[in-house]
Every structure is written in structure tokens, then in C-alpha cells.
Short mmCIF file of C-alpha atoms in Angstrom, two decimals:
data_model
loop_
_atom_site.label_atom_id
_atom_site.label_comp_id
_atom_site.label_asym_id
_atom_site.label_seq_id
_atom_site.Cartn_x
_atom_site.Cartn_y
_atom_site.Cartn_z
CA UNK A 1 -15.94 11.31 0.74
CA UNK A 2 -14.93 7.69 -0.43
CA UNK A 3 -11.49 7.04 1.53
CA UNK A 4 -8.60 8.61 2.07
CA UNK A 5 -5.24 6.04 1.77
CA UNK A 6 -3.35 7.33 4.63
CA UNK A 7 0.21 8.67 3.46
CA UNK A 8 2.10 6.35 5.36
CA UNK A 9 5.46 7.81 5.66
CA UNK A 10 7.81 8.90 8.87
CA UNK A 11 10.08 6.84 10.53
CA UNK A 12 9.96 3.40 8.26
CA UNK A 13 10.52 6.33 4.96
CA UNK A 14 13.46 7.97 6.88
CA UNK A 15 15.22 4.63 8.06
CA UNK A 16 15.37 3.47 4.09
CA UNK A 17 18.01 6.21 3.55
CA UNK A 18 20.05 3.46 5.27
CA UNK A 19 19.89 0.39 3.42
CA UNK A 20 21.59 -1.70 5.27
CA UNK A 21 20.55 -0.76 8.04
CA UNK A 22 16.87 -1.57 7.09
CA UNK A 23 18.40 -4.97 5.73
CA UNK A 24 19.58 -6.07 9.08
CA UNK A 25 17.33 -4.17 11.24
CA UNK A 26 15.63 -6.10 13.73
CA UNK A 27 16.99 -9.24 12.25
CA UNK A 28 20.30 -8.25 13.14
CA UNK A 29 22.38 -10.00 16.27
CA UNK A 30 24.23 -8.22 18.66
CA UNK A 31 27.16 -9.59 20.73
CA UNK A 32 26.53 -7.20 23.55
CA UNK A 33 24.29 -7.48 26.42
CA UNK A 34 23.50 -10.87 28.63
CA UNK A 35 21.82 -13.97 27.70
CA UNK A 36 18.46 -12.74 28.28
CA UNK A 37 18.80 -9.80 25.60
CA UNK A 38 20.28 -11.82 23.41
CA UNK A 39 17.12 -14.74 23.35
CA UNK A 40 14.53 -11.42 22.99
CA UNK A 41 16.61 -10.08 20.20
CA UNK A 42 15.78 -13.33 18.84
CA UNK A 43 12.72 -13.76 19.49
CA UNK A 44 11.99 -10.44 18.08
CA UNK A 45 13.51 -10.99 15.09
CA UNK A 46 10.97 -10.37 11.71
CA UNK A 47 11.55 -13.12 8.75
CA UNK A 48 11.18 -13.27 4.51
CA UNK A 49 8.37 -15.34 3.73
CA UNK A 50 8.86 -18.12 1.43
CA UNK A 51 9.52 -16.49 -2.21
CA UNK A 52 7.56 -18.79 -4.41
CA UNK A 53 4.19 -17.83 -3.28
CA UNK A 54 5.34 -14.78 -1.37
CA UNK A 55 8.35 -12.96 -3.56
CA UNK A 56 7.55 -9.64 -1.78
CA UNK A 57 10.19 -7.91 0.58
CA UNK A 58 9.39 -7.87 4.34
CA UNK A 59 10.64 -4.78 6.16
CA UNK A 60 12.41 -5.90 9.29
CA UNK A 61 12.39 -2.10 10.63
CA UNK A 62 8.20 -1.03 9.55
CA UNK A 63 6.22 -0.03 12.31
CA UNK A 64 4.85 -3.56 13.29
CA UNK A 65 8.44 -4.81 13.78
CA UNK A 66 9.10 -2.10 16.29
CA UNK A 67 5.92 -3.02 17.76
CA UNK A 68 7.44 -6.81 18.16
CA UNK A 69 9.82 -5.77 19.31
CA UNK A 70 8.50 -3.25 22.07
CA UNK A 71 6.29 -6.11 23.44
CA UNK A 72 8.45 -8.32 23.54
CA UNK A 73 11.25 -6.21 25.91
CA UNK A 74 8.01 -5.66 28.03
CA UNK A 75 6.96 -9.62 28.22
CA UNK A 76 4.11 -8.92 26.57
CA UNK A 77 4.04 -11.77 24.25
CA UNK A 78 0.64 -12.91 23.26
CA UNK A 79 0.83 -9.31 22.01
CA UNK A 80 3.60 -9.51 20.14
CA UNK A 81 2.61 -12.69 18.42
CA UNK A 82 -0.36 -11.18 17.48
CA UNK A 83 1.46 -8.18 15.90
CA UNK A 84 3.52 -10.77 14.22
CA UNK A 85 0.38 -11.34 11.83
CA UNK A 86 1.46 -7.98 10.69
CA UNK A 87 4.88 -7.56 11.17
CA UNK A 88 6.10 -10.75 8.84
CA UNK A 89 4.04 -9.62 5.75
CA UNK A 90 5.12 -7.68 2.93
CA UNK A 91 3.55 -4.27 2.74
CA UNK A 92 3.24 -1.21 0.78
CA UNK A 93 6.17 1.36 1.47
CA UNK A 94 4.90 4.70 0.37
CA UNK A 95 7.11 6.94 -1.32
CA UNK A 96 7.31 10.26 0.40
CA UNK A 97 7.05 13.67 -1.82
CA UNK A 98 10.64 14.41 -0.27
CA UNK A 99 13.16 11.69 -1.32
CA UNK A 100 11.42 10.08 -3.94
CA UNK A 101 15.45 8.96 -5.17
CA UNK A 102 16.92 7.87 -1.98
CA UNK A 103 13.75 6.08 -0.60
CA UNK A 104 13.01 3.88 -3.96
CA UNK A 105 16.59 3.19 -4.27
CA UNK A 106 17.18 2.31 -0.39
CA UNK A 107 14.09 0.10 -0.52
CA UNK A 108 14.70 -1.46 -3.98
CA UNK A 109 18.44 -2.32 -2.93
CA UNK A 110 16.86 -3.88 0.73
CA UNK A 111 14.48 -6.14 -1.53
CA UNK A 112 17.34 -7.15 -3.90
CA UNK A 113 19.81 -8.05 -0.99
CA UNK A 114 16.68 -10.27 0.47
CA UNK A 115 16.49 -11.56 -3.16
CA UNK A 116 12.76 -10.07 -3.05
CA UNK A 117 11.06 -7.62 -4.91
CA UNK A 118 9.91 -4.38 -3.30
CA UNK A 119 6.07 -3.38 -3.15
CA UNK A 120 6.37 0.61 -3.95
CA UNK A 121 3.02 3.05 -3.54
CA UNK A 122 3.22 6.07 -5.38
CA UNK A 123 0.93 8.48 -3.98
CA UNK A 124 1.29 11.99 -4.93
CA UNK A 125 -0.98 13.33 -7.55
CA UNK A 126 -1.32 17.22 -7.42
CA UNK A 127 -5.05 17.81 -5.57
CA UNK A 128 -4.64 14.60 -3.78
CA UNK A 129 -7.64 12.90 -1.98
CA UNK A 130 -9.78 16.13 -2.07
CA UNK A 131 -8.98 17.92 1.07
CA UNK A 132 -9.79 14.96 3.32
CA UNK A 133 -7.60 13.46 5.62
CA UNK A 134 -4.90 12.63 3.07
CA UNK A 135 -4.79 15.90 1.04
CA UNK A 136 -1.97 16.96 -0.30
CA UNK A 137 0.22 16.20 -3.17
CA UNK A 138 2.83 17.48 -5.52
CA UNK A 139 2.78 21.44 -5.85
CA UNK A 140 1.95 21.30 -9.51
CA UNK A 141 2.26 19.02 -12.81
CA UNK A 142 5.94 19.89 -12.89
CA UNK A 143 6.86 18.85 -9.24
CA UNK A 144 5.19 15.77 -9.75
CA UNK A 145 7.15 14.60 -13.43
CA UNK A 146 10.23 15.60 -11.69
CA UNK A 147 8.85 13.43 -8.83
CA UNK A 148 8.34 10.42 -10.59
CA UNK A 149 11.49 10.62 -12.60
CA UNK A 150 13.58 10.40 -8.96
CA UNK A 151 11.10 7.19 -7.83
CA UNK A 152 12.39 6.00 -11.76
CA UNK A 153 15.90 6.56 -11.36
CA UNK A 154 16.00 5.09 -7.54
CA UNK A 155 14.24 1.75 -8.56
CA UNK A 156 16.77 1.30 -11.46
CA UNK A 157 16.88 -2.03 -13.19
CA UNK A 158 15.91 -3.79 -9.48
CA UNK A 159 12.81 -5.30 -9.05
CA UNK A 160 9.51 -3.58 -7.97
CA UNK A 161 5.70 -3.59 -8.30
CA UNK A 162 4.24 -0.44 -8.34
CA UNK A 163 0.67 0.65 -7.28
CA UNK A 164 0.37 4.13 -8.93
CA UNK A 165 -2.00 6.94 -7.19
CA UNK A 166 -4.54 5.26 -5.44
CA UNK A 167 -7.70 7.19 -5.85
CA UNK A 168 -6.76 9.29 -8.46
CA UNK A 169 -8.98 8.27 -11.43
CA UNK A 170 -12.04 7.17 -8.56
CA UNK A 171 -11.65 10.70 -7.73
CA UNK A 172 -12.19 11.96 -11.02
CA UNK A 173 -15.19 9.29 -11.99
CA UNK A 174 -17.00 10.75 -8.74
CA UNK A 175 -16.47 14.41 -8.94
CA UNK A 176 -14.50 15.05 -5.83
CA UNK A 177 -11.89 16.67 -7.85
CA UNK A 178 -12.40 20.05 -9.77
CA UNK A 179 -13.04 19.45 -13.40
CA UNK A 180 -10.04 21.98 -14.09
CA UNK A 181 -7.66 19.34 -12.93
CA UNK A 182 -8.87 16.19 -14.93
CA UNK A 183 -7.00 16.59 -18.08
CA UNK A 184 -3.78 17.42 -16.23
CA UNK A 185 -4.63 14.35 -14.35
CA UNK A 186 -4.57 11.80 -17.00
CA UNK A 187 -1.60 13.41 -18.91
CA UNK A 188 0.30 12.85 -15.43
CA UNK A 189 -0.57 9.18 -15.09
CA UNK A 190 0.22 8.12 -18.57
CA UNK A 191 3.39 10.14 -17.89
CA UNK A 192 3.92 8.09 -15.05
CA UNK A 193 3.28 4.71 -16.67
CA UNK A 194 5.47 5.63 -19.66
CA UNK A 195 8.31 6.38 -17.15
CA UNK A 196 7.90 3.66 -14.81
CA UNK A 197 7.48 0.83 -17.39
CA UNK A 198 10.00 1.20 -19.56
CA UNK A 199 12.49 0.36 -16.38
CA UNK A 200 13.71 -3.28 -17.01
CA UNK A 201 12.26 -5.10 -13.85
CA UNK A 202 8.97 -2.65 -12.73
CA UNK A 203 5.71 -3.54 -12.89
CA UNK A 204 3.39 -0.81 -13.05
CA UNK A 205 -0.83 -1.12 -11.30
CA UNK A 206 -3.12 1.91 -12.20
CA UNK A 207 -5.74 2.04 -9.49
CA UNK A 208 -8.73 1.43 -10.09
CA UNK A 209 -11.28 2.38 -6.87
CA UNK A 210 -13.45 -0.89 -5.32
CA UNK A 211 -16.32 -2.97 -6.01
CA UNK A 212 -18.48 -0.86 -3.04
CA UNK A 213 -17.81 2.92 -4.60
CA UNK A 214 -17.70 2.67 -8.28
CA UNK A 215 -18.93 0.10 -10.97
CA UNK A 216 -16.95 -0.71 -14.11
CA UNK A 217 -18.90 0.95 -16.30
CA UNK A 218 -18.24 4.36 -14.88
CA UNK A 219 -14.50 4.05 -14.51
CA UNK A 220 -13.26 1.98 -17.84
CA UNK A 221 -12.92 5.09 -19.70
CA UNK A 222 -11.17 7.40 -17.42
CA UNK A 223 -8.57 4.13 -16.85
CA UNK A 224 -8.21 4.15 -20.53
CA UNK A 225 -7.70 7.61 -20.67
CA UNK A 226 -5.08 7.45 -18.00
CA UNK A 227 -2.81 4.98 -19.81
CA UNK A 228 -4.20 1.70 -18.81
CA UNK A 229 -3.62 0.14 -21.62
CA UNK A 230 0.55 0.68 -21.45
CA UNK A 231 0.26 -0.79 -17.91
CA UNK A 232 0.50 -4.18 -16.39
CA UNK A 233 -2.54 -3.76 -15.14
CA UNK A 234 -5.11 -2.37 -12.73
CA UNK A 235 -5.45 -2.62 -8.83
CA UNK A 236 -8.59 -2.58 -6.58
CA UNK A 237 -9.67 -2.22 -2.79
CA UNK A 238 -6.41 -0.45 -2.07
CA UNK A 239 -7.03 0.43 1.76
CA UNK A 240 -10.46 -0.80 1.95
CA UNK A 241 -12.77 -3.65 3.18
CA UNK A 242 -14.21 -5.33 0.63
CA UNK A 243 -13.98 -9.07 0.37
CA UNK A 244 -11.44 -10.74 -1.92
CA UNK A 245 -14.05 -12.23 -3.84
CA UNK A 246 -16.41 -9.10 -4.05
CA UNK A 247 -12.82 -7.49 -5.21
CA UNK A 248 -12.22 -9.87 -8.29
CA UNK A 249 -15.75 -10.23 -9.34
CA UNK A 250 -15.25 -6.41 -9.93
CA UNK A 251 -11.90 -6.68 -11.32
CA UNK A 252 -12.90 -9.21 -13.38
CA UNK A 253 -16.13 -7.27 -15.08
CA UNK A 254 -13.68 -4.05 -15.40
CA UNK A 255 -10.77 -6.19 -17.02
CA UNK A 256 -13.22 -7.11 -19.54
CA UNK A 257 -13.71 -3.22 -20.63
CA UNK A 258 -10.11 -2.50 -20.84
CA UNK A 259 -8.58 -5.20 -22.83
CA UNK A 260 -8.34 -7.97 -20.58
CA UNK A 261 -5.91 -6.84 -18.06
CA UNK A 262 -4.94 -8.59 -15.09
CA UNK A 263 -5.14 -6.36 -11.74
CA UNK A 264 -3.81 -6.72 -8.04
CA UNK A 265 -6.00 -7.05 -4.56
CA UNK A 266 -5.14 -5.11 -1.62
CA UNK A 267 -6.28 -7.64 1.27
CA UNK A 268 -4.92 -6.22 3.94
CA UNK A 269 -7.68 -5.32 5.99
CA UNK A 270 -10.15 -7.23 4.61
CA UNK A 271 -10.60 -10.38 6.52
CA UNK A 272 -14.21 -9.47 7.67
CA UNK A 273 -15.82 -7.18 4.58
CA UNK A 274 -16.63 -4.00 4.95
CA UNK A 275 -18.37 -2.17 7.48
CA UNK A 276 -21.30 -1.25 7.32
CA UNK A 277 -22.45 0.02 10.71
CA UNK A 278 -21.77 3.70 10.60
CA UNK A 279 -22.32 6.40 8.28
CA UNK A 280 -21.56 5.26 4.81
CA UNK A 281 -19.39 8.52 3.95
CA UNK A 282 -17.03 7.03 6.84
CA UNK A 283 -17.27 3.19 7.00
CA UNK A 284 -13.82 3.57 5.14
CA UNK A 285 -12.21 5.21 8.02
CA UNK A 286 -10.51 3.30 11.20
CA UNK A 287 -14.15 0.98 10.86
CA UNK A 288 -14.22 -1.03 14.37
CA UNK A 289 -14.39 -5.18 13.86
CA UNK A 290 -12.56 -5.28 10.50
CA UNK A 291 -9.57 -8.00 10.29
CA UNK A 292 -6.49 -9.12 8.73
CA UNK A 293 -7.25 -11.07 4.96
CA UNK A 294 -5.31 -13.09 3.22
CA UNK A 295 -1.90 -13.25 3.42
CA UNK A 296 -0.12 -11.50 0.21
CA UNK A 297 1.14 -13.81 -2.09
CA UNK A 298 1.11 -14.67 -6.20
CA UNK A 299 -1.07 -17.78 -6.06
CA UNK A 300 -4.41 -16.35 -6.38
CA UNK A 301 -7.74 -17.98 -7.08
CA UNK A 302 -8.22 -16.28 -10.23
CA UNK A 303 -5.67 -16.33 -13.33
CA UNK A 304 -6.60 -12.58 -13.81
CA UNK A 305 -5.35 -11.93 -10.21
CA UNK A 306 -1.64 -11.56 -10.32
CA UNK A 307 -1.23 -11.03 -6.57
CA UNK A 308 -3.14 -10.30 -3.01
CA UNK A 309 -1.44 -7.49 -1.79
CA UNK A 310 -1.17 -6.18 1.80
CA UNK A 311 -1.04 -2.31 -0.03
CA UNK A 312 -2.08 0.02 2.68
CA UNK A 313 -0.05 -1.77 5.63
CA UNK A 314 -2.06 -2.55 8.63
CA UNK A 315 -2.15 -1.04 11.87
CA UNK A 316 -1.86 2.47 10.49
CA UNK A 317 -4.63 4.92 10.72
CA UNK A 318 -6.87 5.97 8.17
CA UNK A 319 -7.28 9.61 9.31
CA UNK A 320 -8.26 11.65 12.49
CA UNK A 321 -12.09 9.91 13.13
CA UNK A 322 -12.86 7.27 15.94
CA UNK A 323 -10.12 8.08 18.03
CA UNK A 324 -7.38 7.50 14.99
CA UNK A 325 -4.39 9.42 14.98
CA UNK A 326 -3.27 11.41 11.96
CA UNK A 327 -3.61 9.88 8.45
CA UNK A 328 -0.53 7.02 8.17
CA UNK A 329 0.83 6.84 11.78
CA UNK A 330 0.76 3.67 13.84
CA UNK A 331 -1.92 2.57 15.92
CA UNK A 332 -0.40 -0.30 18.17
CA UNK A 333 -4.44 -0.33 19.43
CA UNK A 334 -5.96 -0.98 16.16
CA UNK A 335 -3.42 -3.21 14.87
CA UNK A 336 -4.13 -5.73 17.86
CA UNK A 337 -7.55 -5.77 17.06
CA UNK A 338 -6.88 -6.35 13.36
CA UNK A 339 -4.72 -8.93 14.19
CA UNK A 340 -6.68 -10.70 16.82
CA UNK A 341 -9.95 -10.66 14.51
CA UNK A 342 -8.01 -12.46 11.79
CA UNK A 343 -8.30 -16.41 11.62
#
């Protein structure tokens, strides 16, 4: 009903097994091949940005950096400029319920090598997303503790910034999920936040739904209930459309219920608001017209915000609805049109 996240694993999650190999990636050299090879290897190449307003870790091998790449072997390069938007931004890697270990360690040690921190999403609650186009999950509460202790013991004492099961307490302020699953539910996120914070250089966001689906008032409690309050804070609009400022006038009236914590924006797709032009249970869900927001960085307008965040990582589909392929997997289609919408 209100949005599912899109578990966005596959090729970028199996290519972190390698970490240097993600490292280099695509901006790696190669001595082989003519001239010609050589200047589109170059020109394909994916950057850092800047670490003191951007200290986030760019994947050189995601999805958009492929997609650089591909356009630019086919001299397509207004595309691949356009993809570049996408390509040279930080972005969410999703943890996958497989190799929680070897995936948080191999992206962890790819940040540290960049001398960036890695942007982690740990989505994998038991019952997750109600059945919709994300469901899934761990198999039970036990699967998912032993879950989170390998996502624990991969991210070690390197830097990270964790957004913790989007969803998850929206889902339980709006009565998707069975009631017989909400006190499991908050024992497993405080879990969660107990094991992730006490690692030396992790920084742990409980999310907290958006400013179009939820108000404050109904969700302070649960988030309190959940752990909130042994956090670093809260995050909102993770893989939606609602302006940045609609996003921290809601963060702001919710930080004031739980103790003044500071929260996280995911602005990745929200350069043009939401959309409003379809049928409301599925304006969250591959909406036409929507574009790129602001880049992720730490210099916010707001001392509450600690970061825009590019958390769901554009140019990957929402779910199976207006053409999308499945839930996570790259749309090269979509992704232009993101990227060409955005100023």
C-alpha cells in the first residue's frame, strides 16, 4: 500500500565479494587495446566526489557505471553524461539476506581504500513490505539476529552509515503488518541498534516513513519503542518523492517527540515532489516526470539534517507497475528520464 523500497541487490551485491575489484572497477586503466579504447576507458571512468561536503563512497562498478560505460562504447554520449548524474553519486548498497559478512566487509573495505565512508541499507525485517512488490525478509527472528550480527562483524571498526529497515515501523503505525508480528518487530530493531552502534565508526538511522504517509504524532511512539532513542537518529523519504523541504519540516516536528534527534533525507528521486497524477495507493511506484534532487552531501540547510542521502539509488525500479521491471533491477529507460528532468 504505501511503497515498497525495491531490494536492490544482484550484480553490484555479487561484485563486492571482490573488493578490489569494485575499488578499481571502471576506474581502472588497461594497457591493452588501441588508442581509441584506451580514451573511452577514460572517458568512462566514475570519480569520488569531494569528501568535505560529500564523504560518501561512490561505487565505480553500480549499475549506472555500467550504464556509462555501455553508452559510451556505443557513442552514445549525451546519454552517458546524463547517466553520469547518477553514476558519480554515492548511493545506498543494500545488503542482501545471503552474504550479509562478505558484502558489508567488501563494501566497507572499498569505502576505506577511497578514504570514504560506505552508505549501508539494511533491509530485511521478517514480514517485509507486506506482500507487495518487495516482500520478503529473514525466515524468522532468529535468521534475522544472526543476520545482523554478519552485517556487524563485516563493517568492523570501518566507517559506515546505516539506514536500518526502511518501512518497518511505517508498516506497523499503518496496519499493513499483522499485529502478531509487532512486538517481535521492535525487539528486532532495538536488537539491531544495540548491535550496530556499539561498532566504533557506525552510525545507525531508524526509518522513520515520509511527510505524505504518516504524521509525527502517529509514529513517535512506535520509533521509541523500536530503540530510537540508542540511535543516531531517524531517516525520512527513503525511496520516495517528497520535497527536501516537505521532508525536514516533518523531520523536524517528529525530532521534537523523540528527544531531539537529528535524521537523514533520502533525495534521490526527489527533484520534482511527488506525484500526484495516478492512483494514490501507487504514486510511489516507477511515478512518470519525477527527477534527480539534490546531490548527497553533509552540508544541509538545517542543523537537524545530518546528510541528503541518495538511499534508494536511482534508475532502479520500484516494482513490476508502469512497465518497471522487478523490484531493484536497472532501468537504463527510467534513469534517463530521471536524469534528464534534473536541473
Amino acid at each position: 500500500m504505501f511503497g515498497s523500497k525495491g531490494a536492490t541487490w544482484g550484480r553490484a551485491s555479487v561484485a563486492v565479494l571482490g573488493a578490489a575489484l569494485l575499488f578499481t572497477g571502471c576506474s581502472g586503466s588497461s594497457d591493452k587495446g588501441d588508442g581509441d579504447e584506451l580514451g573511452k576507458e577514460t572517458e568512462a571512468r566514475i570519480t569520488q566526489q569531494p569528501k568535505g561536503t560529500n564523504p560518501f563512497w561512490v561505487n565505480p562498478d553500480g549499475n549506472a557505471a555500467e550504464q556509462v560505460a555501455a553508452y559510451v562504447k556505443d557513442d552514445k554520449t549525451t546519454d552517458a553524461e546524463q547517466i553520469r548524474k547518477i553514476a558519480e553519486q554515492p548511493t545506498g548498497e543494500w545488503i542482501s539476506p545471503e552474504n550479509p559478512e562478505a558484502e558489508a566487509r567488501g563494501f566497507t573495505e572499498a569505502a576505506q581504500k577511497a578514504d570514504r565512508s560506505a552508505l549501508l541499507v539494511l533491509y530485511n525485517i521478517p514480514h517485509r513490505d507486506c506482500g507487495q512488490y518487495s516482500s520478503g525478509g529473514a525466515a524468522d527472528g532468529d535468521s534475522y539476529r544472526a543476520w545482523i550480527d554478519g552485517v556487524a562483524k563485516g563493517i568492523g571498526d570501518r566507517a559506515a552509515t546505516v539506514i536500518l529497515e526502511p518501512d518497518a515501523i511505517l508498516h506497523l503505525v499503518d496496519g499493513c503488518t499483522q499485529d502478531e508480528f509487532h512486538e517481535e518487530r521492535y525487539d528486532l530493531l532495538s536488537g539491531a541498534i544495540d548491535t550496530l552502534s556499539a561498532l566504533k565508526n557506525t552510525k545507525v538511522y531508524l526509518d522513520a516513513g515520509n511527510a505524505g504517509w504518516t504524521h509525527p504524532d502517529q509514529i513517535f511512539e512506535p520509533l521509541k519503542w523500536a530503540g530510537i532513542d540508542k540511535a543516531d537518529g531517524f531517516s525520512v523519504n527513503v525511496s520516495n518523492f517528497y520535497s527536501t523541504a516537505e521532508s525536514i519540516a516533518y523531520g523536524k516536528e517528529l525530532s521534537a517527540k523523540v528527544g531531539g534527534k537529528h535524521f537523514v533525507v533520502d533525495t534521490s528521486r526527489n527533484g520534482n515532489g511527488p506525484y500526484t497524477g495516478g492512483e494514490a495507493a501507487e504514486n510511489w511506484c516507477n511515478p512518470p516526470g519525477r527527477a534527480l534532487g539534490e546531490s548527497p552531501t553533509v552540508k544541509t540547510a538545517d542543523p537537524l539534517v545530518d546528510a541528503y542521502l541518495w538511499v534508494k539509488r536511482p534508475g532502479e525500479s520500484d516494482g513490476e507497475c508502469k512497465g518497471g521491471p522487478k523490484a531493484g533491477q536497472w532501468w537504463a529507460s527510467y534513469a534517463l528520464k530521471l536524469a534528464k528532468a534534473s536541473k
